[in-house]
């Protein structure tokens, strides 16, 4: 089958390129290996050749025989993470030395444009503080490493990808995912070990873009006919990113996955939860490390303009929460508050710092046991109607409600089902309830918060985590 190439796919160069042995795309200089585990190393060699792998940390030689197609894989026991650089010697008779290898924590960062968005930003869409991070990037050269998968598509699964591990510097950092950068920086600071990020994100990609053929064949609305796919906008195509961008990196050893995607599925919100959960289950199976953590980002407020999308963003957010609830060891952060009023028509909000930090806090709390980093936004618990007032009960797991004035984002509706902005929303701190009223709704029957395409709220709980948008009606 032919391939679609968005970024040129070339043979990856590596140290000792004259040697017969060829490591996999992610196995190279400057890589980060997951600590305290059996990290997988793989590649190609002469069929039947004996491949040996010797790491500098214990000088123990591990060996395996290359298969008939030349493929080989070795699981390498790794020590506790540190900032000490190591070497790994791989040989099938001709040695190849991998230099500057670090041991720490490795995470896969994927999704669409808001995960892809680099520190330098996109044309017309800036990253707040991005160039400050770029200027100081060299300070993190011994702590963070990035492997960025280029934007590539293929009709059939591919095994290699044209990229290599990058060391932070003002020259390399502009291309690093801004969300993943702040995520990695916070983890490295708290855990005091190196963090490696494998970034595989494609702007505009749908969840179906990251899903394999055998699953897509069961979806009645998805055509895998190449003529149909060719006629689609490139970023909306099903299957092709899975084949070209996930398949070649799936055999690396990861601690977990961070995911920011959903905007391109707003018009198909009703199938999203099941399809995202199905995708994650397949990814976990193919990575082969069990139910590794999966932490997602709720899509940000944005005023969708297409008729098929308008008004459906809150339904997609509900589907996102449903998806993570369907999965073990999964959770999501809310970013309803991390947009500015002028970003109503900007699908790429500038504040990527707090997105990355909230993801990191979630991982620190849930995965690494650092309970001092609060995780879990306030949620709607229930409500009581008292005359023209709606008393909204909030389940806030961390230090109650941290705002008692200028509370915005609530709406009320009466029997006619028409929602009107609240004129008043005040905190009744004794019961952790918000008293909501609207002059246009004398007998309220339903309450919503942030439940529009673009309706940022101002209600926060502990560690300034925002109230998750909700509706009391269905």
Coordinates of C-alpha atoms in Angstrom, one line a residue:
X1 CA 0.0 0.0 0.0
X2 CA 1.2 3.5 -0.6
X3 CA 2.1 6.0 2.0
X4 CA 1.1 9.6 2.5
X5 CA 4.1 11.6 3.7
X6 CA 3.5 14.9 5.5
X7 CA 7.0 15.2 6.8
X8 CA 9.8 13.4 4.9
X9 CA 10.4 9.9 6.2
X10 CA 14.1 9.1 5.8
X11 CA 16.4 6.6 7.3
X12 CA 17.3 7.6 10.8
X13 CA 21.0 8.3 11.3
X14 CA 22.8 7.3 14.4
X15 CA 26.2 6.9 16.0
X16 CA 28.2 4.2 14.3
X17 CA 26.0 4.2 11.2
X18 CA 28.4 1.9 9.4
X19 CA 27.7 -0.9 11.8
X20 CA 25.3 -3.7 10.6
X21 CA 23.1 -3.5 13.7
X22 CA 20.4 -0.9 13.5
X23 CA 18.6 0.2 16.8
X24 CA 15.0 1.1 16.7
X25 CA 14.0 4.8 16.1
X26 CA 13.9 5.6 19.8
X27 CA 17.0 3.7 20.8
X28 CA 19.8 6.2 20.5
X29 CA 22.1 8.9 22.0
X30 CA 20.5 11.1 24.6
X31 CA 17.5 8.9 25.3
X32 CA 15.8 8.5 28.6
X33 CA 15.0 4.9 29.8
X34 CA 12.3 4.2 32.4
X35 CA 13.8 3.6 35.8
X36 CA 13.4 0.5 37.9
X37 CA 11.9 -1.6 35.2
X38 CA 12.7 -3.9 32.2
X39 CA 13.2 -1.3 29.5
X40 CA 12.8 -2.6 26.0
X41 CA 15.5 -2.1 23.4
X42 CA 15.0 -3.3 19.9
X43 CA 16.1 -3.0 16.3
X44 CA 17.4 -4.9 13.3
X45 CA 20.5 -7.0 12.7
X46 CA 21.7 -9.7 10.4
X47 CA 19.2 -12.6 10.6
X48 CA 20.3 -15.2 13.1
X49 CA 23.1 -13.0 14.5
X50 CA 23.7 -12.8 18.3
X51 CA 23.0 -9.3 19.6
X52 CA 24.5 -8.2 22.9
X53 CA 23.6 -5.2 25.0
X54 CA 25.9 -4.0 27.8
X55 CA 25.0 -0.9 29.9
X56 CA 27.6 1.0 31.8
X57 CA 25.7 1.1 35.0
X58 CA 26.3 -2.6 35.8
X59 CA 28.4 -3.8 32.8
X60 CA 26.2 -6.9 32.6
X61 CA 25.9 -8.3 29.1
X62 CA 22.5 -9.4 27.8
X63 CA 22.1 -11.3 24.6
X64 CA 19.4 -12.4 22.1
X65 CA 19.4 -14.0 18.7
X66 CA 18.0 -11.9 15.8
X67 CA 14.9 -13.4 14.2
X68 CA 14.6 -14.5 10.6
X69 CA 13.6 -11.0 9.6
X70 CA 16.5 -9.5 11.5
X71 CA 14.4 -8.1 14.3
X72 CA 15.6 -8.3 17.9
X73 CA 14.4 -7.1 21.3
X74 CA 16.0 -7.2 24.7
X75 CA 14.5 -6.2 28.1
X76 CA 17.2 -4.3 30.0
X77 CA 16.9 -4.0 33.8
X78 CA 17.3 -0.4 34.7
X79 CA 18.5 1.2 38.0
X80 CA 17.0 4.0 40.0
X81 CA 16.9 7.2 38.1
X82 CA 19.7 9.8 38.4
X83 CA 21.3 12.6 36.4
X84 CA 24.4 10.5 35.7
X85 CA 24.9 9.9 32.0
X86 CA 25.4 6.3 30.9
X87 CA 26.5 4.5 27.8
X88 CA 25.0 1.4 26.3
X89 CA 27.0 -0.8 23.9
X90 CA 25.0 -2.8 21.4
X91 CA 26.9 -5.3 19.2
X92 CA 26.4 -8.1 16.7
X93 CA 30.2 -8.4 16.3
X94 CA 30.6 -4.7 15.5
X95 CA 29.9 -2.5 18.5
X96 CA 27.7 0.5 18.5
X97 CA 27.9 2.8 21.6
X98 CA 24.9 4.9 22.6
X99 CA 26.1 7.9 24.6
X100 CA 24.6 10.3 27.2
X101 CA 21.7 7.9 28.2
X102 CA 19.7 9.0 31.2
X103 CA 17.5 6.9 33.6
X104 CA 14.3 8.5 34.8
X105 CA 10.6 8.8 33.9
X106 CA 9.3 8.4 30.4
X107 CA 5.9 9.7 29.2
X108 CA 4.1 9.6 25.9
X109 CA 2.4 12.9 25.0
X110 CA -0.2 12.7 22.3
X111 CA -3.4 14.2 20.8
X112 CA -3.9 17.1 18.5
X113 CA -2.8 20.7 18.1
X114 CA -3.0 21.8 21.7
X115 CA -0.6 19.0 22.6
X116 CA 1.5 19.6 19.5
X117 CA 1.7 23.4 20.0
X118 CA 5.4 24.2 20.5
X119 CA 7.0 26.6 22.9
X120 CA 7.5 29.0 19.9
X121 CA 3.7 28.9 19.3
X122 CA 1.8 28.7 16.0
X123 CA 1.5 31.6 13.5
X124 CA -1.0 33.9 14.9
X125 CA -1.3 31.9 18.2
X126 CA 1.3 32.7 20.8
X127 CA 2.4 30.6 23.8
X128 CA 2.5 32.8 26.9
X129 CA 6.0 32.8 28.3
X130 CA 7.2 30.5 25.6
X131 CA 10.3 32.4 24.6
X132 CA 11.3 32.8 28.2
X133 CA 11.3 29.0 28.5
X134 CA 13.3 28.8 25.2
X135 CA 15.9 31.2 26.5
X136 CA 16.4 29.3 29.7
X137 CA 16.1 25.8 28.1
X138 CA 19.8 25.0 28.4
X139 CA 19.5 24.9 32.2
X140 CA 17.3 21.8 31.7
X141 CA 19.8 20.0 29.4
X142 CA 20.7 17.4 32.0
X143 CA 17.1 16.9 33.2
X144 CA 14.7 16.8 30.3
X145 CA 14.9 15.1 26.8
X146 CA 12.4 15.2 24.0
X147 CA 11.7 12.8 21.1
X148 CA 9.3 14.5 18.7
X149 CA 7.6 12.4 16.1
X150 CA 7.2 14.3 12.8
X151 CA 3.8 14.8 11.2
X152 CA 3.6 11.7 9.1
X153 CA 0.8 9.5 7.7
X154 CA 0.7 6.0 6.2
X155 CA -2.0 3.6 4.9
X156 CA 0.0 0.7 6.3
X157 CA 1.9 0.4 9.7
X158 CA 5.5 1.6 9.6
X159 CA 8.3 0.6 12.0
X160 CA 10.6 3.6 11.9
X161 CA 10.3 7.3 12.3
X162 CA 12.7 10.1 11.3
X163 CA 13.5 11.7 14.6
X164 CA 16.0 11.5 17.4
X165 CA 16.3 12.5 21.1
X166 CA 16.9 16.2 21.6
X167 CA 18.7 18.0 24.5
X168 CA 17.0 21.2 25.6
X169 CA 18.7 24.4 24.3
X170 CA 17.6 27.7 22.7
X171 CA 18.1 26.0 19.4
X172 CA 16.1 22.8 20.0
X173 CA 13.4 24.0 22.5
X174 CA 11.3 26.1 20.2
X175 CA 9.9 22.8 18.7
X176 CA 9.1 21.1 22.0
X177 CA 5.4 20.7 22.9
X178 CA 4.7 23.5 25.4
X179 CA 2.3 21.4 27.5
X180 CA 4.7 18.5 27.7
X181 CA 7.6 20.8 28.5
X182 CA 5.9 22.2 31.6
X183 CA 4.7 18.7 32.5
X184 CA 8.3 17.3 32.3
X185 CA 9.8 20.3 34.1
X186 CA 7.5 19.9 37.1
X187 CA 8.0 16.2 37.3
X188 CA 11.8 16.5 37.1
X189 CA 11.8 19.1 39.8
X190 CA 9.6 17.2 42.2
X191 CA 10.9 13.6 41.6
X192 CA 14.5 14.8 41.2
X193 CA 15.1 12.5 38.2
X194 CA 15.3 13.0 34.4
X195 CA 12.1 13.0 32.4
X196 CA 11.9 11.9 28.8
X197 CA 9.0 12.9 26.6
X198 CA 8.0 11.1 23.4
X199 CA 5.7 13.6 21.7
X200 CA 3.4 12.2 19.0
X201 CA 0.7 14.8 18.3
X202 CA -1.0 15.9 15.1
X203 CA -2.9 19.1 14.8
X204 CA -6.6 18.5 14.1
X205 CA -6.4 14.7 14.4
X206 CA -9.6 12.9 15.5
X207 CA -9.6 10.0 17.9
X208 CA -10.2 7.8 14.8
X209 CA -6.9 9.0 13.4
X210 CA -5.1 7.3 16.2
X211 CA -7.1 4.0 16.0
X212 CA -6.0 0.9 14.1
X213 CA -7.7 -0.6 11.1
X214 CA -9.3 -3.7 12.8
X215 CA -11.2 -1.4 15.2
X216 CA -12.1 1.2 12.6
X217 CA -13.6 -1.5 10.4
X218 CA -16.3 -2.0 13.1
X219 CA -17.4 1.7 12.9
X220 CA -20.2 2.1 10.4
X221 CA -19.5 5.8 9.8
X222 CA -15.8 5.4 8.9
X223 CA -14.7 4.5 5.4
X224 CA -11.2 3.1 4.9
X225 CA -11.4 3.3 1.2
X226 CA -8.3 5.1 0.1
X227 CA -10.3 7.3 -2.4
X228 CA -12.5 8.5 0.5
X229 CA -9.6 9.1 2.8
X230 CA -7.7 11.0 0.1
X231 CA -10.6 13.4 -0.3
X232 CA -10.6 14.3 3.4
X233 CA -8.8 17.2 5.0
X234 CA -5.5 15.7 5.9
X235 CA -5.8 16.1 9.7
X236 CA -9.2 14.4 9.8
X237 CA -8.2 11.2 8.2
X238 CA -8.7 8.0 10.1
X239 CA -6.1 5.3 10.7
X240 CA -3.1 7.1 9.2
X241 CA -1.6 8.7 12.3
X242 CA -1.9 5.4 14.2
X243 CA 0.1 3.7 11.4
X244 CA 2.8 6.3 11.0
X245 CA 3.2 8.0 14.4
X246 CA 2.1 5.5 17.0
X247 CA 3.0 2.1 15.6
X248 CA 6.8 2.9 15.3
X249 CA 7.0 4.2 19.0
X250 CA 4.7 1.7 20.7
X251 CA 7.5 -0.7 21.7
X252 CA 9.3 1.8 23.9
X253 CA 8.8 1.5 27.7
X254 CA 6.6 4.3 29.1
X255 CA 5.4 5.2 32.6
X256 CA 2.2 6.7 31.2
X257 CA 0.3 8.7 28.6
X258 CA -0.8 12.3 28.6
X259 CA -3.5 13.2 26.1
X260 CA -5.0 16.5 24.8
X261 CA -7.5 16.0 22.0
X262 CA -11.2 16.2 21.2
X263 CA -11.8 19.5 19.4
X264 CA -12.1 17.7 16.0
X265 CA -14.6 15.2 17.4
X266 CA -17.1 17.9 18.7
X267 CA -19.5 17.1 15.9
X268 CA -19.4 13.4 16.8
X269 CA -19.5 13.7 20.5
X270 CA -22.0 10.9 20.9
X271 CA -19.5 8.2 19.8
X272 CA -16.4 9.8 21.4
X273 CA -16.4 8.3 24.9
X274 CA -16.6 4.7 23.7
X275 CA -14.0 5.3 20.9
X276 CA -11.5 7.1 23.1
X277 CA -11.7 4.3 25.7
X278 CA -11.3 1.7 23.0
X279 CA -8.3 3.5 21.6
X280 CA -6.7 3.7 25.0
X281 CA -7.2 0.0 25.7
X282 CA -5.5 -0.9 22.4
X283 CA -2.6 1.5 23.0
X284 CA -2.1 0.0 26.5
X285 CA -2.2 -3.5 25.1
X286 CA 0.3 -2.7 22.4
X287 CA 2.7 -0.8 24.7
X288 CA 2.6 -4.0 26.9
X289 CA 3.0 -2.4 30.3
X290 CA -0.5 -3.1 31.6
X291 CA -2.9 -0.3 32.5
X292 CA -0.4 2.5 32.6
X293 CA -1.7 5.9 33.6
X294 CA -3.8 7.8 31.1
X295 CA -4.3 11.5 31.9
X296 CA -6.3 13.7 29.6
X297 CA -7.1 17.4 29.2
X298 CA -10.7 18.6 29.0
X299 CA -11.0 20.7 25.8
X300 CA -10.8 24.5 26.5
X301 CA -13.7 26.9 25.9
X302 CA -13.9 27.9 22.3
X303 CA -16.7 29.4 20.1
X304 CA -17.2 26.8 17.4
X305 CA -18.6 28.2 14.2
X306 CA -19.5 25.2 12.0
X307 CA -23.3 24.2 12.2
X308 CA -22.3 20.6 13.0
X309 CA -20.2 21.8 15.9
X310 CA -22.0 24.8 17.4
X311 CA -23.3 24.0 20.9
X312 CA -21.7 20.5 21.0
X313 CA -18.5 21.3 22.9
X314 CA -20.1 20.8 26.3
X315 CA -21.4 17.5 25.2
X316 CA -17.9 16.5 24.0
X317 CA -16.5 17.5 27.4
X318 CA -19.1 15.2 29.1
X319 CA -18.0 12.4 26.7
X320 CA -14.4 13.0 27.7
X321 CA -15.2 12.5 31.4
X322 CA -17.3 9.5 30.6
X323 CA -14.3 8.0 28.7
X324 CA -11.9 8.3 31.6
X325 CA -14.5 6.9 34.0
X326 CA -14.7 3.8 31.7
X327 CA -11.0 3.2 32.1
X328 CA -8.9 2.0 35.0
X329 CA -6.0 4.3 36.1
X330 CA -7.3 7.2 34.1
X331 CA -8.2 10.8 35.0
X332 CA -8.6 14.3 33.5
X333 CA -7.9 17.9 34.3
X334 CA -10.3 20.7 33.8
X335 CA -9.0 24.0 32.1
X336 CA -12.3 25.9 31.9
X337 CA -10.6 28.9 33.5
X338 CA -7.4 29.0 31.5
X339 CA -8.6 31.1 28.6
X340 CA -9.0 34.9 28.2
X341 CA -12.1 36.7 26.9
X342 CA -10.3 37.6 23.7
X343 CA -9.6 33.9 23.0
X344 CA -13.2 33.2 22.3
X345 CA -12.3 32.4 18.6
X346 CA -8.8 31.0 19.3
X347 CA -8.7 27.3 19.6
X348 CA -5.1 27.4 20.9
X349 CA -5.2 29.3 24.2
X350 CA -1.9 30.9 25.1
X351 CA -1.6 29.5 28.7
X352 CA 0.1 26.2 28.3
X353 CA 2.1 26.6 31.5
X354 CA -0.8 25.8 33.8
X355 CA -2.1 23.0 31.6
X356 CA 1.2 21.2 31.9
X357 CA 1.5 21.9 35.6
X358 CA -2.1 20.6 36.3
X359 CA -1.3 17.4 34.4
X360 CA 1.9 17.0 36.4
X361 CA 0.1 17.6 39.7
X362 CA -2.4 14.9 38.7
X363 CA 0.5 12.5 37.9
X364 CA 2.4 13.4 41.1
X365 CA -0.7 12.7 43.2
X366 CA -2.1 9.7 41.5
X367 CA 1.0 7.9 40.1
X368 CA 3.8 9.0 42.3
X369 CA 2.0 9.3 45.7
X370 CA 2.8 12.9 46.3
X371 CA -0.5 13.8 47.9
X372 CA 0.7 17.3 48.8
X373 CA 0.0 18.1 45.2
X374 CA -3.8 18.5 45.0
X375 CA -5.7 16.7 42.3
X376 CA -9.4 16.6 41.6
X377 CA -11.4 19.6 40.6
X378 CA -14.7 20.6 42.5
X379 CA -17.7 18.8 41.0
X380 CA -21.5 19.4 41.0
X381 CA -23.0 17.2 43.7
X382 CA -26.7 18.2 43.5
X383 CA -29.0 21.1 44.0
X384 CA -32.1 22.3 45.8
X385 CA -34.6 24.8 44.6
X386 CA -35.8 27.3 47.3
X387 CA -38.2 29.8 45.8
X388 CA -36.3 31.7 43.1
X389 CA -33.0 30.4 44.4
X390 CA -31.0 27.4 43.4
X391 CA -28.7 26.1 46.1
X392 CA -25.9 24.2 44.3
X393 CA -24.0 21.6 46.4
X394 CA -20.4 21.3 45.4
X395 CA -18.2 18.3 46.1
X396 CA -14.8 19.9 46.6
X397 CA -12.2 17.3 47.6
X398 CA -9.4 19.8 48.3
X399 CA -9.8 22.6 50.9
X400 CA -13.4 23.6 50.0
X401 CA -14.3 26.6 47.7
X402 CA -11.6 29.3 47.3
X403 CA -13.8 32.0 46.0
X404 CA -16.7 33.9 47.6
X405 CA -17.2 36.8 45.2
X406 CA -17.4 37.5 41.5
X407 CA -18.5 34.0 40.8
X408 CA -19.3 33.7 37.1
X409 CA -20.4 30.9 34.7
X410 CA -23.8 29.8 36.2
X411 CA -27.0 29.8 34.2
X412 CA -30.6 29.0 35.3
X413 CA -33.7 27.8 33.3
X414 CA -37.4 27.5 34.1
X415 CA -40.0 25.2 32.7
X416 CA -39.4 26.7 29.2
X417 CA -35.8 25.2 29.1
X418 CA -34.3 28.6 28.2
X419 CA -31.1 29.3 30.1
X420 CA -30.2 32.8 31.3
X421 CA -27.0 34.0 33.0
X422 CA -27.2 34.2 36.7
X423 CA -27.4 37.7 38.2
X424 CA -26.1 36.5 41.5
X425 CA -24.0 33.5 42.6
X426 CA -22.7 33.6 46.2
X427 CA -21.0 31.1 48.4
X428 CA -22.8 29.8 51.5
X429 CA -19.5 28.6 53.1
X430 CA -21.1 26.8 56.0
X431 CA -22.6 24.2 53.6
X432 CA -20.3 24.5 50.6
X433 CA -23.2 25.5 48.4
X434 CA -23.5 28.3 45.8
X435 CA -26.8 30.3 46.0
X436 CA -27.7 31.1 42.4
X437 CA -30.5 33.5 41.1
X438 CA -31.5 35.1 37.9
X439 CA -34.0 37.9 37.6
X440 CA -35.3 36.3 34.4
X441 CA -36.0 33.0 36.0
X442 CA -38.6 33.2 38.8
X443 CA -39.2 29.5 39.2
X444 CA -36.0 27.7 38.3
X445 CA -35.9 24.0 37.5
X446 CA -32.4 23.5 36.2
X447 CA -28.9 24.9 36.6
X448 CA -25.8 24.8 34.5
X449 CA -22.2 25.9 34.8
X450 CA -19.8 26.6 32.0
X451 CA -22.0 24.5 29.8
X452 CA -21.6 26.3 26.5
X453 CA -18.9 26.2 23.8
X454 CA -17.3 29.3 25.4
X455 CA -18.3 30.1 28.9
X456 CA -15.2 30.3 31.2
X457 CA -16.0 30.2 34.9
X458 CA -14.4 31.7 38.0
X459 CA -15.2 29.2 40.8
X460 CA -12.2 27.3 42.2
X461 CA -11.4 24.8 44.9
X462 CA -8.1 24.0 46.5
X463 CA -4.9 24.7 44.6
X464 CA -7.0 26.9 42.3
X465 CA -8.5 23.9 40.5
X466 CA -11.7 25.0 38.6
X467 CA -15.2 23.7 39.0
X468 CA -15.9 21.2 36.2
X469 CA -18.6 22.4 33.8
X470 CA -21.9 20.6 34.4
X471 CA -25.7 20.5 33.7
X472 CA -28.3 19.3 36.1
X473 CA -30.7 18.7 33.2
X474 CA -30.4 16.1 30.5

